[in-house]
Short mmCIF file of C-alpha atoms in Angstrom, two decimals:
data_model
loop_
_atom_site.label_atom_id
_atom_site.label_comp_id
_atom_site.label_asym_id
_atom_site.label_seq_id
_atom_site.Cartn_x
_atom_site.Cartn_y
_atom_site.Cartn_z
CA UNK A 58 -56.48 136.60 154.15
CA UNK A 59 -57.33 133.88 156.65
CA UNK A 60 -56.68 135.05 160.20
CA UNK A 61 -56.89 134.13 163.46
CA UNK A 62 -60.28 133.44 164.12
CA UNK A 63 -60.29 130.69 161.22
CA UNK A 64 -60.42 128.42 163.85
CA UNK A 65 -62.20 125.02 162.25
CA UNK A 66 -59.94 121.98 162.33
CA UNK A 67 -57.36 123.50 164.55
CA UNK A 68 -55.37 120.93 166.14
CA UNK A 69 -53.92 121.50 170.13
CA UNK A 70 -57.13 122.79 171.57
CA UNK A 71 -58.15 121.14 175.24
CA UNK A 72 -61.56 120.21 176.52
CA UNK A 73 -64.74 122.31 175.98
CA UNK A 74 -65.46 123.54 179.52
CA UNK A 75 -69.00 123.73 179.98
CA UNK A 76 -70.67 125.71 183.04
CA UNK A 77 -74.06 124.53 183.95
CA UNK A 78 -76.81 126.45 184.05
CA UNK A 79 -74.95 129.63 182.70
CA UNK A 80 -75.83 133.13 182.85
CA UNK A 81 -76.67 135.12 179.32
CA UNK A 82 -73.63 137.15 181.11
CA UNK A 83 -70.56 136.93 184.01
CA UNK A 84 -70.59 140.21 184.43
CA UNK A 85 -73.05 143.17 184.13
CA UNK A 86 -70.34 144.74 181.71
CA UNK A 87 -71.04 142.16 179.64
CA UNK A 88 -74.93 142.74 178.87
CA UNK A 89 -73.64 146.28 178.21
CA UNK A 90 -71.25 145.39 175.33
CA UNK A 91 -73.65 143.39 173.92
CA UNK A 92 -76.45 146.24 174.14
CA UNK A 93 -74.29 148.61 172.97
CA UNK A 94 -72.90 146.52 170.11
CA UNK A 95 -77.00 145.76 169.04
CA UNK A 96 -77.93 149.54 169.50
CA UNK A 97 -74.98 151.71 168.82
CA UNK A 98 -76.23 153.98 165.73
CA UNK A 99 -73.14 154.50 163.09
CA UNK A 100 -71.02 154.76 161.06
CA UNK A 101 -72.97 155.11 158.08
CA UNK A 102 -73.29 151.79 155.83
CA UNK A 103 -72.77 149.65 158.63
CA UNK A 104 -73.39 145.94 158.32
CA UNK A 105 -73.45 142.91 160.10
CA UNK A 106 -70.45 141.67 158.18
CA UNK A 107 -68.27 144.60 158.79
CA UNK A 108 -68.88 144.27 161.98
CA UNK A 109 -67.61 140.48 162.03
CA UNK A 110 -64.42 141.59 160.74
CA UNK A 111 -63.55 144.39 162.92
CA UNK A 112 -64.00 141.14 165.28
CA UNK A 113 -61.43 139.11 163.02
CA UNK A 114 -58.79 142.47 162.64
CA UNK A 115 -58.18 142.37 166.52
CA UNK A 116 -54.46 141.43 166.87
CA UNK A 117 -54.21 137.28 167.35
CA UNK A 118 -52.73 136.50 170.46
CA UNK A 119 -55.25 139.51 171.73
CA UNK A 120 -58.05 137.74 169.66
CA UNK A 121 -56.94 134.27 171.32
CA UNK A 122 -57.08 135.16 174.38
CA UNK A 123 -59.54 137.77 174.88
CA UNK A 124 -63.33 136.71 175.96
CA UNK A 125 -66.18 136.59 173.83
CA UNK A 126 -67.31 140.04 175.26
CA UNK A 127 -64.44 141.07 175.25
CA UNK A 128 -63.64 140.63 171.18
CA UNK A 129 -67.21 142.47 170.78
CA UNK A 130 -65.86 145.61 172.95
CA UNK A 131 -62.61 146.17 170.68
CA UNK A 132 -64.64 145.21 167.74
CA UNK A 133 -66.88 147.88 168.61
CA UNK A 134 -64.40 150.34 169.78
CA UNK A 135 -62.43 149.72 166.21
CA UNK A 136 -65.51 150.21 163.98
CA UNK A 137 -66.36 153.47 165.62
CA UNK A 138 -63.14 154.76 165.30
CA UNK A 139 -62.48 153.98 161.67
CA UNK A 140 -65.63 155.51 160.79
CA UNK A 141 -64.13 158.49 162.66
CA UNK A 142 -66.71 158.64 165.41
CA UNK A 143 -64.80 158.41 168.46
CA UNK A 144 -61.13 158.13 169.32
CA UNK A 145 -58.96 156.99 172.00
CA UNK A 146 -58.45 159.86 173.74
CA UNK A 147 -61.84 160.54 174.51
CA UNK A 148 -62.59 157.05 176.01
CA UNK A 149 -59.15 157.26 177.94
CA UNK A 150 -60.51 161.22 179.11
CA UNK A 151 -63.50 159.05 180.47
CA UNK A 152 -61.67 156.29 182.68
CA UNK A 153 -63.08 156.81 186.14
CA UNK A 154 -66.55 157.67 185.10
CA UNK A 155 -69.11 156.09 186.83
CA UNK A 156 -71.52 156.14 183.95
CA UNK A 157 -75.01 155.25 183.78
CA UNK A 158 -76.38 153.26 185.96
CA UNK A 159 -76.65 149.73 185.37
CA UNK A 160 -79.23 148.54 187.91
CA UNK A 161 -81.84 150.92 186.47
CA UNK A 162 -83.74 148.42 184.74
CA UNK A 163 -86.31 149.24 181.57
CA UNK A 164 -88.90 149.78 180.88
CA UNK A 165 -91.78 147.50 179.87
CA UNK A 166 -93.02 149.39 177.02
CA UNK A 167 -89.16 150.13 175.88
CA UNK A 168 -88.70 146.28 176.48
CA UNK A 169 -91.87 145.80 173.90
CA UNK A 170 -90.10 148.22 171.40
CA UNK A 171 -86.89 146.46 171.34
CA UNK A 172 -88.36 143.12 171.27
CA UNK A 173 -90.26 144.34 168.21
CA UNK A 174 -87.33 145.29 166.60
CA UNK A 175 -85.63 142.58 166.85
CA UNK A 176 -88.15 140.56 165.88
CA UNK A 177 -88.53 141.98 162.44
CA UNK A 178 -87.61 140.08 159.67
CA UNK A 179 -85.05 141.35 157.65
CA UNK A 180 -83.62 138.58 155.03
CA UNK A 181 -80.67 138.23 153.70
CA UNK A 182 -82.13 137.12 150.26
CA UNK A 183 -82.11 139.40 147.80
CA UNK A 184 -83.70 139.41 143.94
CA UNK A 185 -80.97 137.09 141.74
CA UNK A 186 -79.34 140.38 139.53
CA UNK A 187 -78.87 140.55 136.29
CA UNK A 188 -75.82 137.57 134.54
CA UNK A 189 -75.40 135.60 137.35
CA UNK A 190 -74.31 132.18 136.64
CA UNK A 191 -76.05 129.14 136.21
CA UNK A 192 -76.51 127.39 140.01
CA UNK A 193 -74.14 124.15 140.51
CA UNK A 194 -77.33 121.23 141.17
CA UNK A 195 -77.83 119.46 144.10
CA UNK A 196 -75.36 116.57 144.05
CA UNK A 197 -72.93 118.53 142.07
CA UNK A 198 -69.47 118.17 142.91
CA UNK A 199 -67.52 121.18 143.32
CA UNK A 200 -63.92 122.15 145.13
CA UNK A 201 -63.82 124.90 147.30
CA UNK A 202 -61.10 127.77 145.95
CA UNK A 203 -57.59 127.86 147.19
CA UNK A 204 -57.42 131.78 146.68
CA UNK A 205 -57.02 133.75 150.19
CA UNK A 206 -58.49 137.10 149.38
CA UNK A 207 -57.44 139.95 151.79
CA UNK A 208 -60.41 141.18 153.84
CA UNK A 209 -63.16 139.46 155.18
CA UNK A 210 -63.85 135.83 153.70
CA UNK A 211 -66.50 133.29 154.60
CA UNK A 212 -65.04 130.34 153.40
CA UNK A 213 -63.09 128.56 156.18
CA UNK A 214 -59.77 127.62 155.25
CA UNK A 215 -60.20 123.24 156.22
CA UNK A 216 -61.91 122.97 153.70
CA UNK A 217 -60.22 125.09 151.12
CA UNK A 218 -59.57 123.29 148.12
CA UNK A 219 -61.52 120.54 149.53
CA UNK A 220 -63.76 119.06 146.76
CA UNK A 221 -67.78 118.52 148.49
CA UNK A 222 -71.47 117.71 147.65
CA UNK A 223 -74.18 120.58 147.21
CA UNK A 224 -76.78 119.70 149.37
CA UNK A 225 -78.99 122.40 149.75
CA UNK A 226 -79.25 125.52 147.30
CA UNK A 227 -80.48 128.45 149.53
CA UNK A 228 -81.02 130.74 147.32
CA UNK A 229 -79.44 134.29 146.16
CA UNK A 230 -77.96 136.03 149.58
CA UNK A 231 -76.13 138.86 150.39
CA UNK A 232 -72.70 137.98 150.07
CA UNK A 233 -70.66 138.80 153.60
CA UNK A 234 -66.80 138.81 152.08
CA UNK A 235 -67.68 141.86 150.09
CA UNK A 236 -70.35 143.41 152.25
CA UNK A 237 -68.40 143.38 154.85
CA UNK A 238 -65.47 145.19 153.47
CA UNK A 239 -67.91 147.91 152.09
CA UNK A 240 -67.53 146.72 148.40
CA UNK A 241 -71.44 145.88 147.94
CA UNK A 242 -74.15 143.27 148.39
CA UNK A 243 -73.08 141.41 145.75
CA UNK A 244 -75.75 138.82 146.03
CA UNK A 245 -75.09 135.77 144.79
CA UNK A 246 -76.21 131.80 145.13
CA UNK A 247 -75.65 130.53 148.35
CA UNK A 248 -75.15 126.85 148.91
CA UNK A 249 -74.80 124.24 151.35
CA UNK A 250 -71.75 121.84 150.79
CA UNK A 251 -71.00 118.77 152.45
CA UNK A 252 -67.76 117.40 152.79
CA UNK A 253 -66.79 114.16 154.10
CA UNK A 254 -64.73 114.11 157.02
CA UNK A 255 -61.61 111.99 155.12
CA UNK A 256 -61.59 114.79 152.75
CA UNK A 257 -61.05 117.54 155.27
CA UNK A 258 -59.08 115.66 157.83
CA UNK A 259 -56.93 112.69 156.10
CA UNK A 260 -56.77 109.31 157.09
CA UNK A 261 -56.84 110.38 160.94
CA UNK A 262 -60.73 111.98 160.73
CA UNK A 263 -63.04 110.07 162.29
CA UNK A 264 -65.55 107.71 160.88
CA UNK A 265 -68.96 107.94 159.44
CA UNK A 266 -68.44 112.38 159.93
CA UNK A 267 -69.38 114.71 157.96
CA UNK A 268 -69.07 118.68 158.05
CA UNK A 269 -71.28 121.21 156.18
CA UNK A 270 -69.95 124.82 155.33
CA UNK A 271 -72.57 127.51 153.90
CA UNK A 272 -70.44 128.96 150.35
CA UNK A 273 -71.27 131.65 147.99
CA UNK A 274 -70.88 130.51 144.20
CA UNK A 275 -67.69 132.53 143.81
CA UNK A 276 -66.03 130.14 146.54
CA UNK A 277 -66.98 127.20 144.41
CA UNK A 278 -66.08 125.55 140.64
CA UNK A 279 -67.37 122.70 139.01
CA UNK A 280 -65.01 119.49 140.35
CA UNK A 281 -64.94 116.50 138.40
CA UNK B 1390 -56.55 141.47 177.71
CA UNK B 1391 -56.18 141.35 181.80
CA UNK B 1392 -58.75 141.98 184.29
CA UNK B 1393 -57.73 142.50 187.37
CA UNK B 1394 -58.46 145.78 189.85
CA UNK B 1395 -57.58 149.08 189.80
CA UNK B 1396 -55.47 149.83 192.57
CA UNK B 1397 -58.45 150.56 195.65
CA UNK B 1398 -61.22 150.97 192.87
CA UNK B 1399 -63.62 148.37 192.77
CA UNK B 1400 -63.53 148.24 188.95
CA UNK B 1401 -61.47 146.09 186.65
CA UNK B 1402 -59.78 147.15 183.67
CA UNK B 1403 -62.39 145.72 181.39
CA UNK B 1404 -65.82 147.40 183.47
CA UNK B 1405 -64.00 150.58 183.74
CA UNK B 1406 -63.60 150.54 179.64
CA UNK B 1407 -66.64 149.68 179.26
CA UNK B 1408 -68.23 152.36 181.53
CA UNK B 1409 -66.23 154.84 179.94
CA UNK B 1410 -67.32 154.09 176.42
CA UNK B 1411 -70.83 153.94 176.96
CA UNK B 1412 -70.14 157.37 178.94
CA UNK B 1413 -68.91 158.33 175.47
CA UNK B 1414 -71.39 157.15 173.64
CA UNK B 1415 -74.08 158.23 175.38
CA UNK B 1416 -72.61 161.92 175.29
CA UNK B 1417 -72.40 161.96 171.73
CA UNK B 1418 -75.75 160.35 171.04
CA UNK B 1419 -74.52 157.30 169.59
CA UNK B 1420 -76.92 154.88 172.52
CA UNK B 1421 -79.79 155.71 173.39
CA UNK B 1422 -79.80 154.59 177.13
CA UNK B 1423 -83.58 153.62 177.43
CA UNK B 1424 -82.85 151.02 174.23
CA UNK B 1425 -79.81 150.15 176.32
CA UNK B 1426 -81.62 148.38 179.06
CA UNK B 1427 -84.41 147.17 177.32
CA UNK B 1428 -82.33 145.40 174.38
CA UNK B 1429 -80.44 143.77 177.48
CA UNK B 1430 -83.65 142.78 179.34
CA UNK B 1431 -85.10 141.02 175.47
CA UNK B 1432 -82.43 138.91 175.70
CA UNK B 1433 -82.12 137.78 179.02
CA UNK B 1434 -86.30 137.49 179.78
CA UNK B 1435 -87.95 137.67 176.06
CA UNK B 1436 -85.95 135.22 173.70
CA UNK B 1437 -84.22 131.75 174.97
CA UNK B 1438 -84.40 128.38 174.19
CA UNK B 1439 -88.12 127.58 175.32
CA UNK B 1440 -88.90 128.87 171.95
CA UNK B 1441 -86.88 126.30 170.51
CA UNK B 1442 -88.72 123.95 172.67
CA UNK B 1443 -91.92 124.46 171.64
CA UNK B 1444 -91.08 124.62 168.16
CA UNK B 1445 -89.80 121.09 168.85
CA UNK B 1446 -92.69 119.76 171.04
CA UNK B 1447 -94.90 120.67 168.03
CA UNK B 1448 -92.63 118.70 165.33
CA UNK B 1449 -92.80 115.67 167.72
CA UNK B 1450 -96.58 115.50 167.72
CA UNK B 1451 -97.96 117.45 164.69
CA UNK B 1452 -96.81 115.70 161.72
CA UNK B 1453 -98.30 118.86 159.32
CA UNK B 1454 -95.99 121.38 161.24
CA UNK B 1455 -93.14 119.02 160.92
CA UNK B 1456 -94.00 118.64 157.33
CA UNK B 1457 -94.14 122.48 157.64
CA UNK B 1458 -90.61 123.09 159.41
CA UNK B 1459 -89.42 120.79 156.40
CA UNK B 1460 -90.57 122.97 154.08
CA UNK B 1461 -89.54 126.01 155.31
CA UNK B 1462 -88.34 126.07 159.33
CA UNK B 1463 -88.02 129.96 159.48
CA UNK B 1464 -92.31 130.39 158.18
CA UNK B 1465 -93.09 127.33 160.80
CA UNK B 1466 -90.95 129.16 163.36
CA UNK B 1467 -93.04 132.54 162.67
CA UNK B 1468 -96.18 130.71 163.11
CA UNK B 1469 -95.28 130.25 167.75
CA UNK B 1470 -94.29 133.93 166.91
CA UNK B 1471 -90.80 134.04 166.78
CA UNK B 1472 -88.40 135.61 164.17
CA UNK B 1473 -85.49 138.15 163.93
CA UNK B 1474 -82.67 139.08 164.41
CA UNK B 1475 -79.93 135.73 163.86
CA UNK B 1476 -83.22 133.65 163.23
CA UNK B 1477 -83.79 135.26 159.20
CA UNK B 1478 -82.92 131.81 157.51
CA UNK B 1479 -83.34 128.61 159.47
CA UNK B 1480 -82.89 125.18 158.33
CA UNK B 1481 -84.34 122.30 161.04
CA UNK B 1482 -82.10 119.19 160.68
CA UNK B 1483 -83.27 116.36 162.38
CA UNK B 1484 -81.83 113.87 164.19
CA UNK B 1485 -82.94 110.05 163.81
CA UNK B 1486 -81.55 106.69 165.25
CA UNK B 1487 -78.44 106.81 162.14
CA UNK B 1488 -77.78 110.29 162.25
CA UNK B 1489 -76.91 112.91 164.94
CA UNK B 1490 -76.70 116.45 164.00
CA UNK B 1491 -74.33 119.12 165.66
CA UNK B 1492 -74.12 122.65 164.54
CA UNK B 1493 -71.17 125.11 165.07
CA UNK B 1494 -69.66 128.04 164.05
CA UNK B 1495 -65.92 128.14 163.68
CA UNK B 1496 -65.63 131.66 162.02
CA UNK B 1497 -67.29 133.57 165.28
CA UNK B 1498 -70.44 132.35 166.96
CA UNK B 1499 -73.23 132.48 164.44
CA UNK B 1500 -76.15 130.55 166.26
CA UNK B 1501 -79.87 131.12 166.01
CA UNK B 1502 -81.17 133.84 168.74
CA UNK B 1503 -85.03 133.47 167.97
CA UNK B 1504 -85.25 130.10 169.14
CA UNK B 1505 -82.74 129.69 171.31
CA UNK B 1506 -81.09 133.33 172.95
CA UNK B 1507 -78.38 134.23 173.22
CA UNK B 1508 -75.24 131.65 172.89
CA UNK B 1509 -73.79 129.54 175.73
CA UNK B 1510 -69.92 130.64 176.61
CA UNK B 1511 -68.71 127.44 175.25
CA UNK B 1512 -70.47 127.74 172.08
CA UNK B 1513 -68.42 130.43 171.45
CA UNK B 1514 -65.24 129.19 172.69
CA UNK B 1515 -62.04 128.57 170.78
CA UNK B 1516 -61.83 125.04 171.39
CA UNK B 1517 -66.02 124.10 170.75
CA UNK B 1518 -64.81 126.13 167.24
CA UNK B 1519 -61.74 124.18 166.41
CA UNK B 1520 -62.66 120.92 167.67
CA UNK B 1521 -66.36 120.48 166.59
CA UNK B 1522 -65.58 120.18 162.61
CA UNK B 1523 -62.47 118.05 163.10
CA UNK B 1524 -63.52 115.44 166.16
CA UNK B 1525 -67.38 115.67 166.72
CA UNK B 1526 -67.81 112.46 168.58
CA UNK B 1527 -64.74 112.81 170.63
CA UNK B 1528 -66.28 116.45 171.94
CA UNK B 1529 -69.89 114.76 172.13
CA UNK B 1530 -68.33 111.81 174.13
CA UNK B 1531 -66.96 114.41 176.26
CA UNK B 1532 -70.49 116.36 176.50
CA UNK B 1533 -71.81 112.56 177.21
CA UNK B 1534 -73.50 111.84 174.44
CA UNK B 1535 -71.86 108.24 172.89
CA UNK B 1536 -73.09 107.42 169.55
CA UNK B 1537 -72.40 104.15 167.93
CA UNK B 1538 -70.00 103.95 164.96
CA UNK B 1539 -73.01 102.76 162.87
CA UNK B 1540 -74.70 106.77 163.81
CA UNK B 1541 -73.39 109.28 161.44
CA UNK B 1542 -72.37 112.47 162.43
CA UNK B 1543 -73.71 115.54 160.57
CA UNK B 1544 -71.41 118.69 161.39
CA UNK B 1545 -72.94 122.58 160.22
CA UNK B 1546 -70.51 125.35 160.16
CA UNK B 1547 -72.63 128.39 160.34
CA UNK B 1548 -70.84 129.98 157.83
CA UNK B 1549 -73.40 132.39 156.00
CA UNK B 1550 -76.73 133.74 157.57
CA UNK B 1551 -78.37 130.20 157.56
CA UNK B 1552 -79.08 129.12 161.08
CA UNK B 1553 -79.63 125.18 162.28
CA UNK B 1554 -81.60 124.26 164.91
CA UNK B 1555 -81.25 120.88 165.35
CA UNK B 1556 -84.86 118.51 165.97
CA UNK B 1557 -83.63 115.66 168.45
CA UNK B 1558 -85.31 112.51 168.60
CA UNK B 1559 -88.08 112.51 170.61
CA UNK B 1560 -87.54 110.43 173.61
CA UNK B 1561 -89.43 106.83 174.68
CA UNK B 1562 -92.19 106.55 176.70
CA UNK B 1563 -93.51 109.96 175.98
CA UNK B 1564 -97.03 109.04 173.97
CA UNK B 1565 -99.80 110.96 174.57
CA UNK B 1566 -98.17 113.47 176.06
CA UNK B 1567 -99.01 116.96 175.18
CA UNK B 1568 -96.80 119.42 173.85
CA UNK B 1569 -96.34 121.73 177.03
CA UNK B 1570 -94.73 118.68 179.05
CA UNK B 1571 -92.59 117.08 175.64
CA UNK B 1572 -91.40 120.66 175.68
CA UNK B 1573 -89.83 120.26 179.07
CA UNK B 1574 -87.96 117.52 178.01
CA UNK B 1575 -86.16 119.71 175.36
CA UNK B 1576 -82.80 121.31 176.45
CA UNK B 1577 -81.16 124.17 174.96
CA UNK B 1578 -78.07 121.82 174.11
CA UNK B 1579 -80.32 119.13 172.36
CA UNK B 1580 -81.25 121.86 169.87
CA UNK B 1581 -77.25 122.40 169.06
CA UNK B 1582 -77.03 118.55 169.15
CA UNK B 1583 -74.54 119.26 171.95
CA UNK B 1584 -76.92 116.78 173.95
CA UNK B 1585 -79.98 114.88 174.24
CA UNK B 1586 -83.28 115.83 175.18
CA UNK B 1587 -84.02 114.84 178.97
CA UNK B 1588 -85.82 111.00 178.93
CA UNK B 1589 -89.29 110.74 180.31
CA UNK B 1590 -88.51 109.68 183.76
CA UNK B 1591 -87.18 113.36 183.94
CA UNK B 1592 -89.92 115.06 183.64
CA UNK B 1593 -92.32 116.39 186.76
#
């Protein structure tokens, strides 16, 4: 089901604060959410979608108003303890810990490893299995569903049911709303659809706009 | 979620969570600390948008690699020698005097790390994520950049693994110039189409 971090086209949302010249991170807790997020090993299976919606099960007005780092520390904290790796307690036994320390610095040669790693390419394509369906063209019209399955979905809820124009066909992909509830890859055609802005927003959208969302085939059907 | 201190300790709510769970983790083998500081150090020294720049730098004045970045943008990208992680499917979408591009992603933060780092704070915020899709030129009026009504504006929600770096129109007065100083003229927000590069009178 769509939750709160379906946030396109929300109306009642002030200015976009910008700081200049901003730091990767306000806080050295930060980088270490983020590190631990990128290195943590476990639970088994893991993904990179299941790990977008333990971001998207935090509680709204905790998801709302929590910081970016902030959403990836619960998220973290939530996947580890579903898979059954850690638990409350033992964080809460470890309040007051100093920890490691965070000025240490690296490494050079463990900097060259990690930037290795994370350099390697690891695609998202996969080989088109066996009875997929025919692809929709490019310049095929198709509507969006109006389904809102439980768990993790991809398909952004302005522009469900919203009828748009494939643009690009990117290929067969992994696809994220069942890989990220642990159902399979599932790979299917991926597209790009383009939607005018009228069609998303009503009369009140602004001219000459246009907005792209990336959809898997089962998102899409044929529209008139 | 409050931060605020801890009675006489020096540590707010959030820090002192996070200590404790890398503590944790740590203890059970679940981080390996030396990975730890070096992932952080990638990101803040290794990967950031002067890889997007140069990419861009060479589209302006190599028509073969643009041709190339057309083709396929995540093969040219390889080529400067950068790839992974967030940077596995790239599309380049150029901007030209009718159309300005602006990417986004209103699920989370999706945004591609091999070209330009990691993602500014308002990238990620809740009002870049609901505003971008449903009033792009009132947010890039109010990030400066004014586009006439007869510009269209191209919105991507990063919504799968495809990433969009954006190509922005190289700016006047900068022939002949080689692609180390066009590069300098590229900001990280130019490549979001959150802004324009810097003009030529900018540059040292």
């Amino acid at each position: 089901m769509t939750r709160i971090h379906d946030l396109g086209g929300m109306s009642g949302f002030g200015p976009v604060e910008r700081e200049a010249e901003e730091p990767n991170f306000h806080a050295p807790w930060e980088a270490r959410v983020l590190a631990m997020n990128l290195v943590a090993k476990g639970p088994e299976g893991w993904n990179i979608d299941k790990g977008r919606h333990t971001r998207e099960r935090l509680e709204p007005v905790l998801y709302l108003g929590s910081s970016y780092y902030q959403r990836w520390l619960e998220g973290l904290v939530l996947r580890l303890k579903d898979g059954g790796l850690i638990d409350d307690g033992q964080i809460e036994a470890r309040m007051g810990a100093e920890g490691p320390d965070w000025e240490r610095g690296a490494e050079p040669e463990m900097v060259e490893a990690m930037h290795a790693r994370f350099s390697e390419h690891h695609p998202y394509t996969r080989p088109a299995p066996n009875g997929l369906p025919a692809p929709f063209e490019i310049g095929a019209r198709v509507r969006v569903m109006t389904d809102d399955p439980s768990g993790h979905c991809r398909a952004p809820r302005y522009v469900r049911g919203r009828v748009g124009t494939v643009e690009i066909r990117h290929g067969v992909h992994v696809f994220a709303d069942t890989n990220g509830m642990g159902r399979g890859e599932n790979p299917t055609h991926l597209y790009c659809v383009r939607f005018d802005a009228r069609e998303l927003f009503g009369e009140e959208a602004e001219p000459g706009a246009s907005v792209t969302c990336d959809l898997w085939h089962p998102h899409l059907e044929a529209a008139e | 979620m409050h931060d605020h201190p801890h009675g006489g300790s020096h540590l707010t709510d959030t820090e002192a969570r996070v200590r404790a769970l890398e503590t944790l983790l740590t203890e059970k083998g679940l981080i390996d600390p030396a990975e730890m500081d070096a992932v952080i150090e990638n990101y803040e020294t290794r990967v950031g948008p002067r890889n997007g720049a140069a990419v861009v730098a060479k589209a302006w004045t190599d028509p073969a690699y643009m041709a190339r970045l057309r083709e396929d943008a995540t093969a040219a990208i390889h080529e400067l020698g950068y790839s992974g992680r967030q940077g596995e499917h790239i599309v380049a979408v150029e901007n030209g005097p009718k159309v300005h591009n602006l990417v986004v992603c209103t699920l989370c933060s999706c945004y591609p790390w091999p070209v330009l780092g990691l993602p500014p704070a308002w990238y990620k915020s809740n009002e870049y994520r609901a505003r971008a899709v449903r009033e792009p030129r009132k947010v890039l009026a109010e990030f400066g950049v004014e586009l006439a009504d007869d510009v269209e504006v191209k919105v991507w929600d990063s919504t799968a693994e495809i990433r969009y770096l954006v190509i922005p129109q190289r700016p006047e007065g900068t022939e002949g110039w080689d692609e180390a100083r066009l590069a300098e003229l590229v900001t990280r927000d130019s490549m979001i189409g959150a802004g324009l590069p810097r003009p030529a009178e900018a540059a040292a």
